[in-house]
Amino acid sequence: MTQVNKDSKIIIVGAGVFGLSTALWLAKSGYKSVTVFDQQPYFTNSYRDGADGASADINKIIRFSYGKEIEYQSLALEASHIWDEWNQELANLKQSGEDAGLPPGLSSGDKLWFNSRMLRMSASESYGEFEKETLKTMEKEARLREKQFECRNEADIQRAQESGWGHKVDPFHRKELGRAHSAVLDSTAGFVAAGRSCLWALHLCRKSGVNRTDGSVYGIETEDSRSHSADLIIVACGGWTPTLVPEISRSLETTAGSIVTVQIPQDNQELWDRYAPENMPVFTWGMREGRGMYGFPRMEDGIVKFGYRATKWTNYDDINGKPLSVPKTAHTSKRETNIPLTALHAVKDFISEYLPELTPLGINSTRLCWYTDSIDNSFMIDHVPSRPGLMVCSGGSGHGFKFLPILGREVVKIVEGGKKNVYGEMWRWRDPKEGGKNNGLEEGVSGPRVLAKQKMASEKDWSFGGSSRL
Ligand SMILES: Cc1cc2nc3c(=O)[nH]c(=O)nc-3n(C[C@H](O)[C@H](O)[C@H](O)COP(=O)(O)OP(=O)(O)OC[C@H]3O[C@@H](n4cnc5c(N)ncnc54)[C@H](O)[C@@H]3O)c2cc1C
C-alpha cells in the first residue's frame, strides 16, 4: 500500500460518481494535488453528448430500502442530508443572482434531488423476503420506518392521506384492476437528476481545487500521448474498470441494464400533470421476483424513463487474449442503441397493463446503461494487491449513485490506510468463491445473458399493439 500525504500527487481516472466523489472529499480533506481524467465529455455529462458512463444518465433512484444491509441504509440517509443541502445551495445561488461559474448544463435554482416518494410494488400477493427485511431493518431507524406506508393497511393509507401522500399509494389503480397491490410507499425516497448532479459535484471539485498536475512515480498516458505521473492512481472507470485493471476482472463484471423512455408532449396537460413528480412517485415492481421493473416521474422536458433489470446483459469481447464483458453503447467503437426484445417487451407489457394512457405515444428511445457488478453487489474500493500506487474504486453494482455526496468520505479513509472501518471492510478487495456462485460472473461467455445471443429490438418495435401479457 502506498503511503500518501497531503502533498502527494493523486490521479483519478474516471469522472463518474465514484471518481467525482473521491476527488471532492480528497480536496475537502486537504489533498492539494488531485487530478481527474475522463475519456468522455464529462464537462456536459449528458449521454446525449457522448458521456455514457452509468452516472451520465437522466435520473437515478434515491432509496433507503436495503433489506438487511443497515450499513447502506445508514449511509444513504447521511447522503440524503447532503442532497438536501446541495438543493439549498443551488437555490441560494439563484436568490443571490449568482451563477458563480456553474458548468454549462447547470443553472442556479436547478433542483438536483426530487423527494417524489417511491412505491415499492410486489408482483405477487405478498411481500418478498427483501421487503420484509427492509421494513425490519428500518425499525432500527424509527423515523425512517414511520415514513413507510403499507398500501394494504387501512391505518397506513389513512396516515398517507393525512400526510398528503394518499394519491401516491396506488397511482396504477391496481386495486381497481383487482390486483393485490402488495406495496409500500416510502415518503423519504425519490430521484435525482443524474447528469446534472455530476455537474454540480464537478463544480464543487473545481471550487475545492481539484486540478491537473504532473508528478513523479507512476503515471497514465492520455490519448494525446502525454504522460501524467502520480504517487497514487485511483481507477474509477465504472464498466471499463475490469479492462483497465485485469486483476479485478475476477471479481467485477460489466453488465447492462435496459432503459426505455417515453416522451410526454407539453401540450397534453392531463398527462403532463399526471406524471409530474408531485403526482407520480418513483416506482419499482417485482424487483426481486424476476420482474425487475422500475420507472420515474417525468423530467422537466417531459421524458419518462423506465428501466428493466430482471436480466443484466453481458457483452464479451477479446481483451488482450481474455474474454471480458465490456460496455457497448451509442458511443463505443462497436455501437449499440437498441436493447434486447425481451426487455422492450417487458416494459411495453407493464405500460400496457398499468399506464395504458402512454401507449398512443409509443417509445421514444432505448439504451443500454452499464453496471459494474461485484461478486456480492457491494462496492470494491481498495489498493490493488502487489501493485503499489494503484487503487480501484468501483463495483457500483447498480446502487452507487445515491452516495455521490458521501462516498468519497469513506474512500479517503481507505486511501489513508490504517484499521478499516465497516465500509473499508465491506468494500475491501475480494476474490470470487472458487467453483461457487459469484453473482452470475461465473457464467462467462457461455452464459444465457450474453448480448450476442439476444434478439435485439429495433425502432419498428417501438409502437404498442396487441394485448398485454402480464
Ligand atoms: C441501468 C442502471 C441503473 C442504475 N440505477 C441506480 C439508481 O437508481 N440509484 C443508484 O443509487 N444507483 C443506480 N445505478 C448505479 C450507479 O449509476 C453507479 O453505481 C454509478 O453511477 C457508477 O459510477 P462510476 O463512477 O463507478 O462509473 P461510471 O459512471 O460508469 O463512470 C466511469 C467513468 O470512467 C470513464 N472512463 C472509462 N475508461 C476510461 C479511460 N480509459 N480513461 C479515462 N476515463 C475513462 C468513463 O468515461 C466514465 O465517465 C444504476 C446503474 C445502472 C447501470
XYZ file of N, CA and C in Angstrom, residues 194-368:
525
model
N -29.504 12.909 -12.696
C -28.184 12.288 -12.513
C -27.045 13.103 -13.139
N -27.111 13.305 -14.467
C -26.028 14.045 -15.114
C -25.835 15.417 -14.479
N -26.942 16.058 -14.164
C -26.901 17.393 -13.567
C -26.209 17.354 -12.189
N -26.446 16.305 -11.438
C -25.814 16.183 -10.119
C -24.307 15.993 -10.264
N -23.907 15.265 -11.312
C -22.458 15.099 -11.544
C -21.838 16.451 -11.895
N -22.573 17.263 -12.640
C -22.046 18.597 -12.981
C -21.863 19.432 -11.719
N -22.797 19.311 -10.805
C -22.683 20.057 -9.544
C -21.462 19.562 -8.750
N -21.283 18.232 -8.709
C -20.125 17.671 -7.993
C -18.833 18.150 -8.659
N -18.846 18.205 -9.987
C -17.668 18.689 -10.723
C -17.378 20.147 -10.364
N -18.437 20.923 -10.285
C -18.304 22.337 -9.918
C -17.688 22.458 -8.510
N -18.181 21.639 -7.575
C -17.644 21.679 -6.211
C -16.178 21.239 -6.205
N -15.858 20.247 -7.029
C -14.458 19.783 -7.126
C -13.563 20.937 -7.560
N -14.001 21.629 -8.606
C -13.173 22.736 -9.117
C -12.992 23.797 -8.048
N -14.098 24.110 -7.362
C -14.018 25.145 -6.316
C -13.075 24.714 -5.191
N -12.997 23.391 -4.975
C -12.148 22.897 -3.885
C -10.706 22.693 -4.336
N -10.429 22.965 -5.621
C -9.034 22.928 -6.068
C -8.611 21.666 -6.780
N -9.570 20.827 -7.189
C -9.183 19.653 -7.980
C -8.692 20.158 -9.331
N -7.520 19.689 -9.756
C -6.895 20.303 -10.937
C -6.093 19.308 -11.757
N -5.313 19.811 -12.686
C -4.387 18.994 -13.471
C -2.980 19.220 -12.924
N -2.152 18.185 -12.922
C -0.785 18.354 -12.420
C 0.106 17.229 -12.934
N 1.415 17.373 -12.817
C 2.357 16.304 -13.148
C 3.143 15.941 -11.903
N 3.611 14.730 -11.826
C 4.315 14.290 -10.612
C 5.444 13.336 -10.919
N 5.660 12.325 -10.086
C 6.925 11.625 -10.233
C 6.940 10.094 -10.270
N 6.015 9.391 -9.684
C 6.272 7.954 -9.515
C 5.582 7.069 -10.559
N 4.276 7.012 -10.539
C 3.552 6.204 -11.516
C 2.786 7.145 -12.430
N 2.212 6.616 -13.498
C 1.521 7.544 -14.370
C 0.509 6.908 -15.282
N -0.188 7.757 -15.993
C -1.098 7.283 -17.032
C -0.721 7.998 -18.312
N -1.107 7.410 -19.439
C -0.877 8.102 -20.702
C -2.234 8.417 -21.294
N -2.410 9.651 -21.731
C -3.692 10.045 -22.304
C -3.643 9.912 -23.822
N -4.792 10.034 -24.448
C -4.895 9.809 -25.891
C -3.970 10.698 -26.704
N -3.629 11.866 -26.157
C -2.731 12.757 -26.875
C -1.264 12.366 -26.662
N -1.027 11.128 -26.147
C 0.311 10.553 -25.922
C 1.106 11.273 -24.839
N 0.430 12.100 -24.050
C 1.156 12.746 -22.946
C 1.149 11.826 -21.727
N 2.255 11.825 -20.996
C 2.326 11.028 -19.765
C 2.018 11.921 -18.580
N 1.288 11.377 -17.622
C 0.969 12.121 -16.403
C 1.327 11.187 -15.253
N 2.253 11.599 -14.417
C 2.680 10.694 -13.352
C 2.068 11.114 -12.020
N 2.064 10.176 -11.076
C 1.423 10.450 -9.780
C 1.950 9.489 -8.732
N 1.722 9.827 -7.475
C 2.078 8.924 -6.380
C 1.011 7.846 -6.215
N -0.220 8.218 -6.533
C -1.333 7.264 -6.400
C -2.298 7.458 -7.563
N -2.646 6.349 -8.193
C -3.651 6.402 -9.264
C -4.876 5.625 -8.794
N -6.016 6.275 -8.901
C -7.267 5.618 -8.499
C -8.096 5.392 -9.755
N -8.328 4.138 -10.076
C -9.102 3.833 -11.284
C -10.575 3.713 -10.887
N -11.355 4.657 -11.394
C -12.794 4.715 -11.079
C -13.535 4.761 -12.410
N -13.352 3.714 -13.192
C -13.824 3.746 -14.583
C -15.086 2.936 -14.809
N -15.873 2.724 -13.769
C -17.154 2.030 -13.944
C -16.970 0.749 -14.738
N -17.803 0.576 -15.756
C -17.788 -0.645 -16.555
C -16.503 -0.889 -17.323
N -15.656 0.102 -17.398
C -14.377 -0.054 -18.095
C -13.266 -0.516 -17.125
N -13.553 -0.550 -15.825
C -12.526 -0.874 -14.828
C -11.896 -2.257 -15.036
N -12.707 -3.320 -15.276
C -12.073 -4.636 -15.433
C -11.108 -4.695 -16.631
N -11.373 -3.899 -17.663
C -10.465 -3.883 -18.818
C -9.144 -3.241 -18.436
N -9.205 -2.207 -17.595
C -8.001 -1.441 -17.265
C -7.185 -2.093 -16.153
N -7.866 -2.772 -15.241
C -7.171 -3.439 -14.129
C -7.548 -4.925 -14.199
N -6.820 -5.690 -15.028
C -7.245 -7.073 -15.296
C -7.431 -7.906 -14.031
N -6.649 -7.628 -12.988
C -6.766 -8.438 -11.751
C -8.190 -8.423 -11.201
N -8.893 -7.285 -11.420
C -10.214 -7.176 -10.788
C -11.304 -7.828 -11.621
N -10.945 -8.251 -12.833
C -11.981 -8.852 -13.685
C -12.442 -10.203 -13.128
N -11.739 -10.745 -12.127
C -12.207 -11.974 -11.475
C -13.384 -11.659 -10.547
N -13.472 -10.397 -10.120
C -14.463 -10.053 -9.096
C -15.474 -8.994 -9.524
N -15.249 -8.355 -10.655
C -16.200 -7.345 -11.157
C -16.612 -7.724 -12.568
N -17.890 -7.596 -12.853
C -18.354 -7.875 -14.210
C -19.194 -6.711 -14.720
N -18.925 -6.349 -15.963
C -19.641 -5.261 -16.615
C -20.910 -5.833 -17.240
N -22.060 -5.312 -16.820
C -23.337 -5.826 -17.337
C -24.247 -4.639 -17.685
N -25.259 -4.907 -18.495
C -26.102 -3.789 -18.938
C -27.523 -3.885 -18.420
N -28.054 -2.734 -18.016
C -29.470 -2.596 -17.751
C -30.121 -2.029 -19.005
N -31.425 -2.241 -19.158
C -32.126 -1.771 -20.361
C -32.991 -0.566 -19.996
N -32.805 0.509 -20.750
C -33.530 1.761 -20.481
C -34.462 2.071 -21.654
N -35.663 2.495 -21.309
C -36.665 2.849 -22.322
C -37.257 4.191 -21.903
N -37.449 5.100 -22.850
C -38.108 6.358 -22.475
C -39.364 6.597 -23.318
N -40.258 7.357 -22.721
C -41.474 7.811 -23.409
C -41.484 9.328 -23.275
N -41.824 10.025 -24.342
C -41.856 11.496 -24.304
C -43.294 11.974 -24.143
N -43.547 12.702 -23.067
C -44.878 13.295 -22.896
C -44.878 14.685 -23.511
N -45.778 14.956 -24.438
C -45.785 16.293 -25.046
C -46.317 17.330 -24.052
N -45.701 18.506 -24.054
C -46.063 19.521 -23.058
C -47.503 20.009 -23.244
N -48.021 19.870 -24.478
C -49.380 20.371 -24.689
C -50.448 19.362 -24.246
N -50.026 18.216 -23.762
C -51.001 17.279 -23.205
C -51.037 17.475 -21.691
N -51.852 18.462 -21.268
C -51.828 18.903 -19.868
C -52.172 17.778 -18.890
N -53.088 16.915 -19.316
C -53.521 15.855 -18.402
C -52.350 14.915 -18.072
N -51.652 14.476 -19.135
C -50.518 13.575 -18.901
C -49.375 14.314 -18.226
N -49.158 15.558 -18.642
C -48.080 16.380 -18.071
C -48.235 16.452 -16.546
N -49.474 16.662 -16.116
C -49.740 16.769 -14.677
C -49.669 15.401 -13.992
N -50.256 14.411 -14.641
C -50.296 13.086 -14.002
C -48.883 12.561 -13.715
N -47.930 12.827 -14.618
C -46.576 12.273 -14.463
C -45.603 13.236 -13.779
N -46.102 14.372 -13.322
C -45.230 15.322 -12.609
C -44.765 14.682 -11.303
N -43.550 15.004 -10.827
C -43.047 14.404 -9.579
C -43.973 14.649 -8.393
N -44.784 15.708 -8.462
C -45.721 15.972 -7.356
C -46.823 14.919 -7.323
N -47.084 14.302 -8.478
C -48.208 13.371 -8.545
C -47.802 11.911 -8.720
N -46.682 11.680 -9.371
C -46.249 10.304 -9.646
C -44.999 9.991 -8.820
N -45.005 8.904 -8.056
C -43.770 8.545 -7.341
C -42.822 7.772 -8.259
N -41.566 7.659 -7.868
C -40.701 6.635 -8.456
C -41.353 5.305 -8.108
N -41.255 4.318 -8.977
C -41.861 3.029 -8.629
C -40.970 1.862 -9.035
N -41.097 0.792 -8.277
C -40.448 -0.465 -8.651
C -41.521 -1.539 -8.613
N -41.342 -2.549 -9.428
C -42.346 -3.631 -9.484
C -41.620 -4.974 -9.632
N -41.865 -5.824 -8.652
C -41.291 -7.182 -8.711
C -39.781 -7.181 -8.814
N -39.131 -6.271 -8.074
C -37.681 -6.112 -8.249
C -36.904 -7.388 -7.977
N -37.305 -8.108 -6.957
C -36.571 -9.347 -6.648
C -37.452 -10.570 -6.881
N -38.407 -10.411 -7.814
C -39.313 -11.522 -8.147
C -39.242 -11.840 -9.642
N -38.117 -11.495 -10.241
C -37.916 -11.824 -11.646
C -38.539 -10.827 -12.614
N -39.153 -9.733 -12.105
C -39.767 -8.730 -12.999
C -38.812 -7.563 -13.240
N -38.159 -7.119 -12.177
C -37.095 -6.108 -12.296
C -37.472 -4.839 -13.041
N -38.666 -4.317 -12.750
C -39.141 -3.128 -13.474
C -39.101 -1.913 -12.558
N -38.683 -0.772 -13.091
C -38.768 0.464 -12.310
C -38.997 1.639 -13.248
N -39.473 2.750 -12.669
C -39.735 3.907 -13.506
C -39.787 5.179 -12.678
N -39.829 6.290 -13.374
C -39.698 7.613 -12.750
C -40.857 8.519 -13.157
N -41.092 9.572 -12.377
C -41.983 10.634 -12.868
C -41.320 11.306 -14.070
N -42.043 12.166 -14.757
C -41.430 12.852 -15.913
C -40.422 13.895 -15.434
N -39.442 14.124 -16.308
C -38.486 15.198 -16.036
C -39.054 16.510 -16.594
N -38.294 17.594 -16.447
C -38.792 18.908 -16.894
C -39.063 18.942 -18.395
N -38.332 18.079 -19.161
C -38.546 18.048 -20.616
C -39.598 17.024 -21.033
N -40.283 16.433 -20.075
C -41.377 15.512 -20.397
C -40.951 14.063 -20.589
N -39.659 13.761 -20.397
C -39.198 12.375 -20.570
C -39.571 11.543 -19.341
N -40.201 10.401 -19.605
C -40.486 9.428 -18.539
C -39.580 8.224 -18.803
N -38.778 7.863 -17.809
C -37.809 6.776 -18.005
C -38.267 5.501 -17.293
N -38.117 4.380 -18.008
C -38.392 3.060 -17.429
C -37.105 2.241 -17.497
N -36.921 1.386 -16.512
C -35.744 0.509 -16.540
C -36.151 -0.933 -16.317
N -35.389 -1.827 -16.926
C -35.617 -3.266 -16.759
C -34.304 -3.890 -16.347
N -34.314 -4.530 -15.171
C -33.060 -5.132 -14.727
C -33.230 -6.582 -14.262
N -34.325 -7.223 -14.710
C -34.513 -8.629 -14.338
C -33.356 -9.454 -14.893
N -32.906 -9.102 -16.086
C -31.698 -9.704 -16.642
C -30.722 -8.584 -16.952
N -29.498 -8.757 -16.449
C -28.436 -7.796 -16.768
C -27.563 -8.455 -17.824
N -27.448 -7.806 -18.978
C -26.805 -8.420 -20.136
C -25.275 -8.300 -20.047
N -24.592 -9.254 -20.664
C -23.124 -9.169 -20.740
C -22.709 -8.994 -22.197
N -21.520 -8.446 -22.407
C -21.024 -8.247 -23.767
C -19.541 -8.622 -23.800
N -19.288 -9.890 -24.091
C -17.904 -10.376 -24.040
C -17.139 -10.027 -25.306
N -15.904 -9.573 -25.092
C -15.006 -9.264 -26.198
C -13.637 -9.815 -25.812
N -12.758 -9.895 -26.810
C -11.400 -10.378 -26.545
C -10.551 -9.188 -26.098
N -10.171 -9.181 -24.830
C -9.332 -8.089 -24.330
C -7.978 -8.697 -23.964
N -6.985 -8.387 -24.761
C -5.638 -8.945 -24.576
C -5.667 -10.462 -24.393
N -6.416 -11.120 -25.254
C -6.443 -12.582 -25.255
C -7.358 -13.193 -24.204
N -8.121 -12.364 -23.524
C -9.003 -12.881 -22.474
C -10.439 -12.390 -22.704
N -11.446 -13.247 -22.538
C -12.809 -12.749 -22.727
C -13.261 -11.901 -21.536
N -13.633 -10.670 -21.817
C -14.125 -9.777 -20.756
C -15.384 -9.098 -21.245
N -16.345 -8.893 -20.337
C -17.545 -8.156 -20.709
C -17.221 -6.656 -20.666
N -17.544 -5.961 -21.750
C -17.206 -4.526 -21.869
C -18.449 -3.737 -22.291
N -18.487 -2.435 -21.965
C -19.657 -1.641 -22.368
C -19.814 -1.556 -23.888
N -21.039 -1.536 -24.322
C -21.356 -1.335 -25.739
C -22.472 -0.293 -25.748
N -22.184 0.890 -26.211
C -23.143 1.989 -26.104
C -23.222 2.726 -27.447
N -23.955 3.827 -27.435
C -24.069 4.637 -28.653
C -22.730 5.255 -29.022
N -21.772 5.259 -28.077
C -20.518 5.972 -28.324
C -19.276 5.077 -28.317
N -19.442 3.757 -28.142
C -18.273 2.875 -28.193
C -18.009 2.482 -29.645
N -16.820 1.925 -29.913
C -16.478 1.638 -31.311
C -17.456 0.611 -31.901
N -17.801 -0.417 -31.119
C -18.887 -1.303 -31.578
C -20.153 -0.729 -30.966
N -20.954 -0.100 -31.823
C -22.048 0.741 -31.353
C -23.312 -0.059 -31.055
N -24.083 0.385 -30.047
C -25.389 -0.242 -29.789
C -26.349 0.778 -29.206
N -27.495 0.956 -29.851
C -28.510 1.853 -29.287
C -29.791 1.086 -28.965
N -29.828 -0.191 -29.372
C -31.028 -0.991 -29.105
C -30.875 -1.781 -27.812
N -31.977 -2.348 -27.381
C -31.946 -3.241 -26.213
C -32.553 -4.578 -26.644
N -32.317 -5.639 -25.873
C -32.937 -6.914 -26.239
C -34.466 -6.820 -26.256
N -35.051 -7.554 -27.182
C -36.504 -7.547 -27.351
C -37.215 -7.979 -26.056
N -36.622 -8.914 -25.328
C -37.214 -9.369 -24.058
C -37.439 -8.182 -23.128
N -36.434 -7.306 -23.052
C -36.522 -6.161 -22.145
C -37.574 -5.175 -22.648
N -37.569 -4.927 -23.948
C -38.544 -3.981 -24.506
C -39.972 -4.501 -24.277
N -40.159 -5.791 -24.518
C -41.493 -6.367 -24.310
C -41.932 -6.237 -22.860
N -40.994 -6.469 -21.942
C -41.349 -6.399 -20.513
C -41.835 -4.987 -20.163
N -41.125 -3.976 -20.669
C -41.520 -2.588 -20.366
C -42.857 -2.276 -21.040
N -42.999 -2.685 -22.299
C -44.253 -2.391 -23.010
C -45.442 -3.082 -22.342
N -45.225 -4.311 -21.878
C -46.312 -5.031 -21.189
C -46.723 -4.302 -19.920
N -45.710 -3.807 -19.182
C -46.008 -3.092 -17.934
C -46.819 -1.828 -18.243
N -46.362 -1.095 -19.256
C -47.061 0.149 -19.618
C -48.488 -0.168 -20.076
N -48.630 -1.191 -20.920
C -49.964 -1.526 -21.449
C -50.923 -1.864 -20.322
N -50.403 -2.576 -19.324
C -51.276 -3.024 -18.237
C -51.602 -1.893 -17.257
N -50.555 -1.152 -16.876
C -50.748 -0.216 -15.762
C -50.768 1.264 -16.154
N -50.194 1.594 -17.297
C -50.155 3.009 -17.706
C -50.637 3.123 -19.149
N -51.846 2.586 -19.442
C -52.283 2.489 -20.847
C -52.389 3.839 -21.537
N -52.537 4.914 -20.747
C -52.649 6.238 -21.374
C -51.365 6.634 -22.123
N -50.248 5.905 -21.851
C -48.995 6.231 -22.541
C -48.857 5.501 -23.881
N -49.671 4.464 -24.091
C -49.435 3.636 -25.277
C -49.563 4.397 -26.609
N -50.484 5.373 -26.744
C -50.542 6.083 -28.033
C -49.248 6.845 -28.343
N -48.449 7.139 -27.296
C -47.229 7.922 -27.532
C -46.108 7.068 -28.114
N -46.164 5.767 -27.875
C -45.078 4.893 -28.339
C -43.810 5.148 -27.544
N -42.769 4.398 -27.888
C -41.474 4.525 -27.210
C -40.679 5.637 -27.882
N -39.933 6.378 -27.100
C -39.142 7.496 -27.641
C -37.679 7.118 -27.860
N -37.102 6.314 -26.958
C -35.696 5.912 -27.127
C -35.419 4.660 -26.308
N -34.354 3.970 -26.673
C -33.869 2.841 -25.859
C -32.362 2.988 -25.721
N -31.825 2.367 -24.679
C -30.380 2.483 -24.471
C -29.944 1.430 -23.464
N -28.712 0.963 -23.619
C -28.119 0.090 -22.607
C -27.292 0.967 -21.673
